[in-house]
Short mmCIF file of C-alpha atoms in Angstrom, two decimals:
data_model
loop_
_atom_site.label_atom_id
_atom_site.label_comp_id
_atom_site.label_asym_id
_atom_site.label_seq_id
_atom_site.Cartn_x
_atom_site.Cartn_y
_atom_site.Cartn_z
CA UNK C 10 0.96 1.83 -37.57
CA UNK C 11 2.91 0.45 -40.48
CA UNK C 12 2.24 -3.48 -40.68
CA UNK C 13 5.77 -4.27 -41.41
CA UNK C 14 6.71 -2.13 -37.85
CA UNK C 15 3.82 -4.90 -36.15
CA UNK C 16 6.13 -7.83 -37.17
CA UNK C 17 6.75 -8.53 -33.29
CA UNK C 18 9.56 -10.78 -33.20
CA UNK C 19 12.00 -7.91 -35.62
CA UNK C 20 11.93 -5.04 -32.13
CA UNK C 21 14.76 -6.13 -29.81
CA UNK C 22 12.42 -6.23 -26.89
CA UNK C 23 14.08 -6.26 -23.80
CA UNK C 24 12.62 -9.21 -21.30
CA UNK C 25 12.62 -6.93 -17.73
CA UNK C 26 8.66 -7.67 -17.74
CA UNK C 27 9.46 -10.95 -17.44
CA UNK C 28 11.82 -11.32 -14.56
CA UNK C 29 11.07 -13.55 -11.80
CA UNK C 30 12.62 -13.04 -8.45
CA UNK C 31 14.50 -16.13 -7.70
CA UNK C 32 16.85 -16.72 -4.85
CA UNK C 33 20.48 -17.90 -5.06
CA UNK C 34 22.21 -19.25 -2.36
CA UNK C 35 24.71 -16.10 -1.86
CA UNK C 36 23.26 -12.88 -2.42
CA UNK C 37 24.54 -11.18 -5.30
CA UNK C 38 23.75 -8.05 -4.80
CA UNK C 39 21.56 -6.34 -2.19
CA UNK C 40 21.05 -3.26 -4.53
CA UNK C 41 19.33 -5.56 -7.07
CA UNK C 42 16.33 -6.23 -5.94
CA UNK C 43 15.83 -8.91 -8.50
CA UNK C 44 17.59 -11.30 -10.13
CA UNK C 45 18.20 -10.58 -13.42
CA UNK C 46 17.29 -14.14 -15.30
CA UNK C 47 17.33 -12.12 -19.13
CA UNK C 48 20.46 -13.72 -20.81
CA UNK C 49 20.37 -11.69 -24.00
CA UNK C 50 19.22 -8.22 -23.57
CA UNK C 51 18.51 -6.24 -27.38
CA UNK C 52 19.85 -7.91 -29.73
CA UNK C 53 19.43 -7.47 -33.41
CA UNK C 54 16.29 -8.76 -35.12
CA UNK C 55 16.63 -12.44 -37.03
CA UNK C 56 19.34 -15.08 -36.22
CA UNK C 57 19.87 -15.01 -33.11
CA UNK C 58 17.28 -15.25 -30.10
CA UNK C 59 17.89 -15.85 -25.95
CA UNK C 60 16.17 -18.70 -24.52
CA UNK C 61 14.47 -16.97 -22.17
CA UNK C 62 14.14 -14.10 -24.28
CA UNK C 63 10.22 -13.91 -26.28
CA UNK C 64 9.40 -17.86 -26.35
CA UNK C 65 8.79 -17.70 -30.26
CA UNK C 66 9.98 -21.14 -31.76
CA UNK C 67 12.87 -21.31 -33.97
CA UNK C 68 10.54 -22.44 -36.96
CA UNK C 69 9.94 -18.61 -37.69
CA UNK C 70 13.78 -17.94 -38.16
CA UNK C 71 14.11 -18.30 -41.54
CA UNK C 72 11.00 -17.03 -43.08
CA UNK C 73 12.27 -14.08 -41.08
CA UNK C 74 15.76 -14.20 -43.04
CA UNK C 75 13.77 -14.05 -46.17
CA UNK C 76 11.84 -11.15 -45.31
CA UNK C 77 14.68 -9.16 -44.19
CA UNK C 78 16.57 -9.77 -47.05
CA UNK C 79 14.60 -7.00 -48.71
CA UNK C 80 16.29 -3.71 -48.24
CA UNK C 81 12.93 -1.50 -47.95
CA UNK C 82 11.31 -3.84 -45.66
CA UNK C 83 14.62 -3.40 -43.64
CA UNK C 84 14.19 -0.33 -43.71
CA UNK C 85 10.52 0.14 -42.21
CA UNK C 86 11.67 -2.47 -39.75
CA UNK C 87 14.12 -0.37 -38.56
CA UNK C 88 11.75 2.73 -38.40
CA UNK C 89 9.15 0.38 -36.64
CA UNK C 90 11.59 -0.94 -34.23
CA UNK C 91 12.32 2.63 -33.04
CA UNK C 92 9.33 3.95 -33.25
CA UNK C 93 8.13 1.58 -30.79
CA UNK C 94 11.46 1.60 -28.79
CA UNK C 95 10.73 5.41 -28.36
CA UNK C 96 7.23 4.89 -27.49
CA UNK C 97 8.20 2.49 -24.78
CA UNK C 98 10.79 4.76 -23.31
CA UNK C 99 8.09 7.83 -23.35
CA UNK C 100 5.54 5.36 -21.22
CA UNK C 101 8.32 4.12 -18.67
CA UNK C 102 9.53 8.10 -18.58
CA UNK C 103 5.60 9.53 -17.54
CA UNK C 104 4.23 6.52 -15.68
CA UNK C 105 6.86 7.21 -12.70
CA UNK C 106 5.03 10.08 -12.31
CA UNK C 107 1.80 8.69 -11.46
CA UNK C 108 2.42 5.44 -10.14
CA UNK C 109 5.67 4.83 -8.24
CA UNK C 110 6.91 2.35 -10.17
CA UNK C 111 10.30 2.22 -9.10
CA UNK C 112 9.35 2.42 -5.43
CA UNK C 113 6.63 -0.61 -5.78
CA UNK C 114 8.99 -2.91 -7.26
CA UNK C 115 11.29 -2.68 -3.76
CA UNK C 116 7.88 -3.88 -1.86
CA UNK C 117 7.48 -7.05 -3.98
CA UNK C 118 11.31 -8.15 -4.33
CA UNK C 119 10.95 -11.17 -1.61
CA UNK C 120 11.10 -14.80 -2.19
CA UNK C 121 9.57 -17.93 -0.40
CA UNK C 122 11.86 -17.76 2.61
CA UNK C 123 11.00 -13.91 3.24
CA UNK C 124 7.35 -15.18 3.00
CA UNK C 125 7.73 -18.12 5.43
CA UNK C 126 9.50 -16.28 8.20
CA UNK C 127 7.43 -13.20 7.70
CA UNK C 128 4.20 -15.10 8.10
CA UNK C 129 5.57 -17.28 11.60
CA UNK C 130 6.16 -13.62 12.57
CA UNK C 131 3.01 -12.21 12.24
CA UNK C 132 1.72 -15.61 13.61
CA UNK C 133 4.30 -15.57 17.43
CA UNK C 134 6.28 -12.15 17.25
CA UNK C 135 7.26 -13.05 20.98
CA UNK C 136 10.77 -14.42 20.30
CA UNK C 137 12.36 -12.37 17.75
CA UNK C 138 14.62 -9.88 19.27
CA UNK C 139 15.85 -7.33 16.20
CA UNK C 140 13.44 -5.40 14.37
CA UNK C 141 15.85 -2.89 13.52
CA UNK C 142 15.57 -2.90 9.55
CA UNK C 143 18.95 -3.05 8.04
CA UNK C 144 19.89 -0.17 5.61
CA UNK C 145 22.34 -0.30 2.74
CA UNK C 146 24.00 2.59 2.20
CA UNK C 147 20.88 5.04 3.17
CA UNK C 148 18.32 2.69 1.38
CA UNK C 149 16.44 -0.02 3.02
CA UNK C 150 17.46 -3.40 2.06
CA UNK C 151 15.05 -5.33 -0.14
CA UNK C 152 12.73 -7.30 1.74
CA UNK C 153 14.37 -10.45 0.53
CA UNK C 154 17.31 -10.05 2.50
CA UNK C 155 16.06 -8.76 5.56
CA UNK C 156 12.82 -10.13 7.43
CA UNK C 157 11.86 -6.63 9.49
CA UNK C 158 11.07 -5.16 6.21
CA UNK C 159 7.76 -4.10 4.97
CA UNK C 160 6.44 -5.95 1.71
CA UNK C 161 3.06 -5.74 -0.12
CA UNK C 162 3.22 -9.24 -1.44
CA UNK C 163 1.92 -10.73 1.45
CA UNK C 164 -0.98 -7.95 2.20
CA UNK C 165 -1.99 -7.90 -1.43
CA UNK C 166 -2.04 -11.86 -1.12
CA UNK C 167 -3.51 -11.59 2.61
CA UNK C 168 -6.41 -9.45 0.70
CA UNK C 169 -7.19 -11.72 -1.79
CA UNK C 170 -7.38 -14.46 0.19
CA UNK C 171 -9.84 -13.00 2.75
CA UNK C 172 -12.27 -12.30 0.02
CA UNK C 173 -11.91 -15.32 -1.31
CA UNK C 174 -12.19 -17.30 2.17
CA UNK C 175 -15.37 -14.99 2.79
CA UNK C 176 -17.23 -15.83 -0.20
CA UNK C 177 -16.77 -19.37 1.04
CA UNK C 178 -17.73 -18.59 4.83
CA UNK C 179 -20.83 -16.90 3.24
CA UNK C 180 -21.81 -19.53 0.94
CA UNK C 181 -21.22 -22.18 3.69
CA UNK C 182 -24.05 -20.24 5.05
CA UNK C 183 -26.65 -19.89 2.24
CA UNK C 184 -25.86 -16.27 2.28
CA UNK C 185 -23.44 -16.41 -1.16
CA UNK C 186 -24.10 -13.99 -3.89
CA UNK C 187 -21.37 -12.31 -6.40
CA UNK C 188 -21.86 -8.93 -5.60
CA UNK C 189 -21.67 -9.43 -2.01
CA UNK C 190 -17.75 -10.24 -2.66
CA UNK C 191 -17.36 -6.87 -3.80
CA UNK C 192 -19.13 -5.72 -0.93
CA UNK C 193 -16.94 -7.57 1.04
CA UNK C 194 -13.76 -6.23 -1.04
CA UNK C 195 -15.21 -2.51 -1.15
CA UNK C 196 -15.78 -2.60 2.62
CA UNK C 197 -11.77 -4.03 3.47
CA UNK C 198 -10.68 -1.26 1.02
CA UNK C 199 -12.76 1.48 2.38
CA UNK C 200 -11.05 0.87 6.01
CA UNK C 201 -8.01 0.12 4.98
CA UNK C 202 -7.96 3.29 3.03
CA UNK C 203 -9.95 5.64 6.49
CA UNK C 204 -6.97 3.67 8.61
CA UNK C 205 -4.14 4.97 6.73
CA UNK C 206 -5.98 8.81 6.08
CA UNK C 207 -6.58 9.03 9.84
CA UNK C 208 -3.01 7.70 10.74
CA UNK C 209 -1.34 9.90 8.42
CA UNK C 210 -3.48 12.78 9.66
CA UNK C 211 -2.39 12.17 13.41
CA UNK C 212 1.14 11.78 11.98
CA UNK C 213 1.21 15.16 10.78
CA UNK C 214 -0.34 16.71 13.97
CA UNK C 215 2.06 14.86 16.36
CA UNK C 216 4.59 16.30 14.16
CA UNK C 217 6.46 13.24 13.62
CA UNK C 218 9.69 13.11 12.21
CA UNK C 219 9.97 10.00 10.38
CA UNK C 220 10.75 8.28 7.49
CA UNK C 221 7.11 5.73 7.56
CA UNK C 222 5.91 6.16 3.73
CA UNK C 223 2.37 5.91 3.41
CA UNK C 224 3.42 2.33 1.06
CA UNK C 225 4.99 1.35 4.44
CA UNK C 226 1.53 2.50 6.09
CA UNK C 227 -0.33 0.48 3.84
CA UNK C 228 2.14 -2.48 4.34
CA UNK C 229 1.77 -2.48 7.83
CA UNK C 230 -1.69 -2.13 7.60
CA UNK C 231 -2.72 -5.08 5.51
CA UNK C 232 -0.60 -7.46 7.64
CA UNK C 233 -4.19 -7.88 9.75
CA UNK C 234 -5.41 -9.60 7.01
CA UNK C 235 -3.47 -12.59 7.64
CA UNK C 236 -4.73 -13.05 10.84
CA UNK C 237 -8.34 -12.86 9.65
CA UNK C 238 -7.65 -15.53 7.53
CA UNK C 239 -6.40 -17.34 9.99
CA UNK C 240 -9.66 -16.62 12.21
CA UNK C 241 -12.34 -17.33 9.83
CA UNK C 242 -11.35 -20.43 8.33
CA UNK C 243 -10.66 -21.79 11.88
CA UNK C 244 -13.97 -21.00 12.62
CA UNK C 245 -15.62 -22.73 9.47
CA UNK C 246 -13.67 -25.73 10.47
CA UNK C 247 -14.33 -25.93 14.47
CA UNK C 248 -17.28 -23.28 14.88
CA UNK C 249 -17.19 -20.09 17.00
CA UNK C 250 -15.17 -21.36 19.90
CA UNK C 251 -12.40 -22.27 17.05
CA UNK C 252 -12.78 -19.32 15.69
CA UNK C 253 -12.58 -16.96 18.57
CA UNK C 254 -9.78 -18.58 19.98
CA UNK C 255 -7.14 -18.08 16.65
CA UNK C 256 -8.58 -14.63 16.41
CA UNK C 257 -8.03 -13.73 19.88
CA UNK C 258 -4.40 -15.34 19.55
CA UNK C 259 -3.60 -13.32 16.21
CA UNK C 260 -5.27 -10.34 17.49
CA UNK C 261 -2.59 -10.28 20.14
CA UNK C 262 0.21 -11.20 17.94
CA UNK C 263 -0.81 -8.09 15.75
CA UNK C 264 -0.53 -6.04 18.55
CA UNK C 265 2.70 -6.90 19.34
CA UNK C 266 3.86 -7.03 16.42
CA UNK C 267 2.76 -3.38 15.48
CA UNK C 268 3.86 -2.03 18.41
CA UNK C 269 7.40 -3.30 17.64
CA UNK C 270 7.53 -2.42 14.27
CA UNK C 271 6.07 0.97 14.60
CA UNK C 272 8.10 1.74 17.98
CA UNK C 273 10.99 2.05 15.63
CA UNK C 274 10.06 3.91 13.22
CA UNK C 275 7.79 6.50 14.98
CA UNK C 276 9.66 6.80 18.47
CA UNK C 277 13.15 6.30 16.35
CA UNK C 278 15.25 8.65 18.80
CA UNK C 279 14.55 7.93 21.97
CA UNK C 280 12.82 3.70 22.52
CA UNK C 281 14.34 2.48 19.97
CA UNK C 282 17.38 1.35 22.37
CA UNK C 283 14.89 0.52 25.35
CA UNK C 284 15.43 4.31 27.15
CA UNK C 285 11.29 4.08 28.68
CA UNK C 286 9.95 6.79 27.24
CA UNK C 287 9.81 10.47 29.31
CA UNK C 288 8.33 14.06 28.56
CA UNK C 289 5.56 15.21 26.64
CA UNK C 290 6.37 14.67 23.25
CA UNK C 291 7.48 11.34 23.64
CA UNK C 292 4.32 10.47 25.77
CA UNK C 293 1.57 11.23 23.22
CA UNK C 294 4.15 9.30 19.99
CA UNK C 295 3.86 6.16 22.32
CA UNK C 296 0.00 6.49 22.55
CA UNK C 297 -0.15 7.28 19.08
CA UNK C 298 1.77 3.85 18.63
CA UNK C 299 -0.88 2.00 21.00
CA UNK C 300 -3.97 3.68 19.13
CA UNK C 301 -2.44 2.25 15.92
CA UNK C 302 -1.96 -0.82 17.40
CA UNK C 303 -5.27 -0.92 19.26
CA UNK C 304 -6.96 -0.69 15.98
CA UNK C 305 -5.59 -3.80 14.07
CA UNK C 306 -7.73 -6.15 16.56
CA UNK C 307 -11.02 -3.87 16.36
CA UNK C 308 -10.92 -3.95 12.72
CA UNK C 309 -9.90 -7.39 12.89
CA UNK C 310 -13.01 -8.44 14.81
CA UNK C 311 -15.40 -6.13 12.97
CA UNK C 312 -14.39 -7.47 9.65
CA UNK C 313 -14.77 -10.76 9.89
CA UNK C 314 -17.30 -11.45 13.09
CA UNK C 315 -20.51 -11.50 10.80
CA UNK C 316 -18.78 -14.57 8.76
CA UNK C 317 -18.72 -16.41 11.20
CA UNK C 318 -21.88 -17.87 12.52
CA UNK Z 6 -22.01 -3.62 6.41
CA UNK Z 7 -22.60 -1.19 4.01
CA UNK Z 8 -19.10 0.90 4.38
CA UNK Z 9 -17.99 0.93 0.97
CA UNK Z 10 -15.48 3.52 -0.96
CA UNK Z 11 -18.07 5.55 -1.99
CA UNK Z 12 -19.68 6.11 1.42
CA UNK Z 13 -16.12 6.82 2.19
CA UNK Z 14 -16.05 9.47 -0.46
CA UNK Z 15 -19.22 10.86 0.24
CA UNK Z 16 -18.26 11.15 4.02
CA UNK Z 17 -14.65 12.89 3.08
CA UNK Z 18 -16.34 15.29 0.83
CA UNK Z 19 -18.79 16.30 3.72
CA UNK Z 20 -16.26 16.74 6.16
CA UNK Z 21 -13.75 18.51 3.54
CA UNK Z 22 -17.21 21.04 3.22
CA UNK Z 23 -17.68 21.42 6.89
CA UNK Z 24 -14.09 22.19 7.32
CA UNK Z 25 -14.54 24.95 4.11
CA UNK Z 26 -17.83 26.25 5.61
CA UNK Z 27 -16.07 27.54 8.85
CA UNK Z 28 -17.24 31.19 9.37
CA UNK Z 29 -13.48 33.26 9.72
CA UNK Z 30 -14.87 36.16 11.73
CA UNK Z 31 -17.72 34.46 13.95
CA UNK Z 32 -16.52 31.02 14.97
CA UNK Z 33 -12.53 30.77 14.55
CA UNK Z 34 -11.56 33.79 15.75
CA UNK Z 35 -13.87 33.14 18.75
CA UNK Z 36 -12.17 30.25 19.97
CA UNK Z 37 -8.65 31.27 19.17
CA UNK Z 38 -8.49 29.11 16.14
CA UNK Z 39 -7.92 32.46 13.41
CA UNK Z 40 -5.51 32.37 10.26
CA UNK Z 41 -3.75 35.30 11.98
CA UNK Z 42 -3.83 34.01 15.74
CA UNK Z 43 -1.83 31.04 14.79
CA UNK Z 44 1.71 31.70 13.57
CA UNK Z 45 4.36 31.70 17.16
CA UNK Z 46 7.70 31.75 17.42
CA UNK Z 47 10.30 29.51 15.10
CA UNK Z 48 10.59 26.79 17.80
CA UNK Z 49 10.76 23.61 17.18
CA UNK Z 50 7.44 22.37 18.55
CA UNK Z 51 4.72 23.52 16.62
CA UNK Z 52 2.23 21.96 19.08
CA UNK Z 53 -1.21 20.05 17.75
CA UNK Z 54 -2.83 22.93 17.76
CA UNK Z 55 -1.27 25.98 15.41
CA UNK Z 56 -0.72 22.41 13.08
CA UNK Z 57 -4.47 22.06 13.55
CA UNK Z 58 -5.12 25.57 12.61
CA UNK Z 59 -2.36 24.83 9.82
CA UNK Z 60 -4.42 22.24 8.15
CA UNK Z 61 -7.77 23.98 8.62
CA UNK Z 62 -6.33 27.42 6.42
CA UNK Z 63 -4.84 24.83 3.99
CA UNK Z 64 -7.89 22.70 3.53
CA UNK Z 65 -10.00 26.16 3.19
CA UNK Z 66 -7.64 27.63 0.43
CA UNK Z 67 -7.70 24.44 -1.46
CA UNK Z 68 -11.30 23.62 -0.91
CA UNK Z 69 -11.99 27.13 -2.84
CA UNK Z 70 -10.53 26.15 -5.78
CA UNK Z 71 -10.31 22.63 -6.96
CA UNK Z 72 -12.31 21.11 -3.97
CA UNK Z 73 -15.36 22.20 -5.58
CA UNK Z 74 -14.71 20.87 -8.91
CA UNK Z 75 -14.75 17.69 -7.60
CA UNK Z 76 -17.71 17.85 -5.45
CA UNK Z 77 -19.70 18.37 -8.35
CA UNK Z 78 -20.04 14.44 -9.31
CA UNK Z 79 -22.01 13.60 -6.16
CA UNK Z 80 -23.91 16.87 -6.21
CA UNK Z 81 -25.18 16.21 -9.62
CA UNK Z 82 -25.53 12.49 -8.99
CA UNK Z 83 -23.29 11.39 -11.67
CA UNK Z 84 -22.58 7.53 -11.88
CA UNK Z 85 -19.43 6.68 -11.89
CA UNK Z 86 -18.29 3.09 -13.01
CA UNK Z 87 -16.44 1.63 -10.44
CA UNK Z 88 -16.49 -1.18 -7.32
CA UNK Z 89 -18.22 1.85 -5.07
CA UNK Z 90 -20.89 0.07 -3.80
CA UNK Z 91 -24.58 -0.21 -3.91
CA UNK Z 92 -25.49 3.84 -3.85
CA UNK Z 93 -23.66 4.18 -6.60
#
């Protein structure tokens, strides 16, 4: 590529990467699923530059002015600039196609409140009495404004964490080495990824008319985690009575909280207002919903019972 | 504790096969599971089992053509780079 189209601070980047979701008092907008914190969005090369724009210090302003005061070095600027403007609009075009982009962003719009109540959820589910997910205008409302709502942040977090806290249960026992973590991490992945194949297989044989992506799946899923965090670090700090207490506590929240959650989205029609559940149809969805449920303990004690000595 | 995504591959692949290797005439059609015994009426239950049968045609048909392009990494033992685990 030409070296004059490399000089970085001349392309009117646009900031989106750089976007943090930060909550105001009144919600804006519930279609935006961030705030939008880029004051200047592309503006022409030189003088001018947003504060929160690219970070470069003002020092470089006026060798810049210099340099563009040639008229062929403008010019190969300009070609530069949108050359790599048309570049970056051919990437963001063809990487929706393989990775959801679009869709993924809606899973991580939530903000420390979301987080907090989320996580006391997961933690005593007994109280809270909606878990109707509020919709706005046929789409879901961002997580951030509505705590029923499925995120990845905390999963993907709640994953990390676990292989983190079981390197340190394992070297607390002698037992540390590196590639055992990505034992660890393979294993978690490998049944995270048989739980959601097998669920979406039973999904389609139940013939289930609903509108649980497999993201959603996955979201659901990896809300176990939390709990085995929960389990194994009680049980470096008090032992195994510690530790099968918290995990017997979270296992039950789990279930509860799974069979809530997933009462209204795969039994929509009939229990969603409380009608007990009659016929044949309806029948085998609810035990579908209790295998599902079932599960999140089993895996939850299977994972993390040989960290624990 | 050795379940790691590529004992999960290996295991799909194998059941993918088994699924692929199911004899039409002598086995399917023997237990009412055929490609031709399946299709009812347009009601709206399809019932576990003609979506069982469903899945098995589908998996067949498929299994034919790119399915065994992509068994041929394991059967020739390539290595791929990855976090698969040990076997690998």
């Amino acid at each position: 590529m030409h070296p004059g189209g490399l000089v970085a601070a001349g392309t009117p980047r646009q900031p989106s990467k750089r976007r943090t979701p930060v909550s105001q008092p009144g919600m804006a907008d519930p279609h935006q699923l961030f705030d939008d914190t880029s004051s200047t969005q592309s503006r022409g090369y030189g003088a001018q530059r947003g504060p929160s724009s690219l970070g470069y210090p003002a020092a470089s302003a006026s060798p810049q002015a210099a340099f563009l005061a040639d008229p062929v070095s403008n010019m190969a600027m300009a070609y530069g600039s949108s050359l790599a403007a048309q570049g970056k609009e051919l990437v963001d075009k063809n990487i929706d196609r393989f990775i959801p982009v679009t869709k993924l962003k809606y899973y991580f719009a939530v903000d420390t409140m979301y987080v907090g109540k989320k996580l006391g959820l997961l933690f005593f589910p007994y109280l809270h009495q909606d878990w109707e997910v509020q919709y706005q205008q046929d789409t879901p409302v961002a997580p951030r404004f509505d705590v029923n709502a499925p995120d990845l942040y905390i999963p993907a977090m709640a994953f990390i964490t676990y292989i983190l806290v079981a390197g340190l249960a394992l070297g607390t026992q002698d037992r540390f080495s590196p590639d055992l973590l990505g034992l660890q991490a393979s294993s978690a992945l490998a049944w995270l990824t048989l739980e959601v194949l097998a669920i979406l297989l039973s999904l389609y044989l139940v013939t289930v008319n609903t509108d649980l992506t497999t993201i959603d799946l996955v979201a659901f899923l990896g809300y176990k985690y939390v709990g085995m965090i929960g389990g194994v670090l009680m049980g470096l700090l008090f032992g195994k009575i510690g530790y099968y207490l918290v995990l017997g506590w979270c296992c039950v929240s789990i279930f509860v909280f799974m069979i809530r959650t997933l009462r209204l989205k795969i039994l929509a029609d009939a229990a969603a207002e409380g009608i007990p559940v009659r016929g044949a149809r309806n029948q085998l969805r609810m035990y579908l919903t209790m295998a599902v449920a079932a599960a999140q303990p089993l895996l939850m004690y299977w994972l993390t019972f040989h960290l624990v000595r | 504790m050795a379940f790691t995504l590529y004992s999960l591959l290996q295991a799909a692949l194998l059941c993918v096969n088994a699924i692929a290797v199911l004899h039409e005439e002598r086995f399917l059609k023997n237990i009412g599971w055929g490609t031709d015994q399946g299709i009812g009426g347009f009601g709206e239950e399809p019932g576990i089992k003609s979506q069982l049968m469903n899945l098995i045609r589908s998996v067949r048909t498929v299994m034919r053509g790119i399915g065994c392009l992509l068994a041929v990494p394991q059967l020739e033992g390539w290595k791929i780079p990855g976090p698969w685990g040990p076997c690998n």
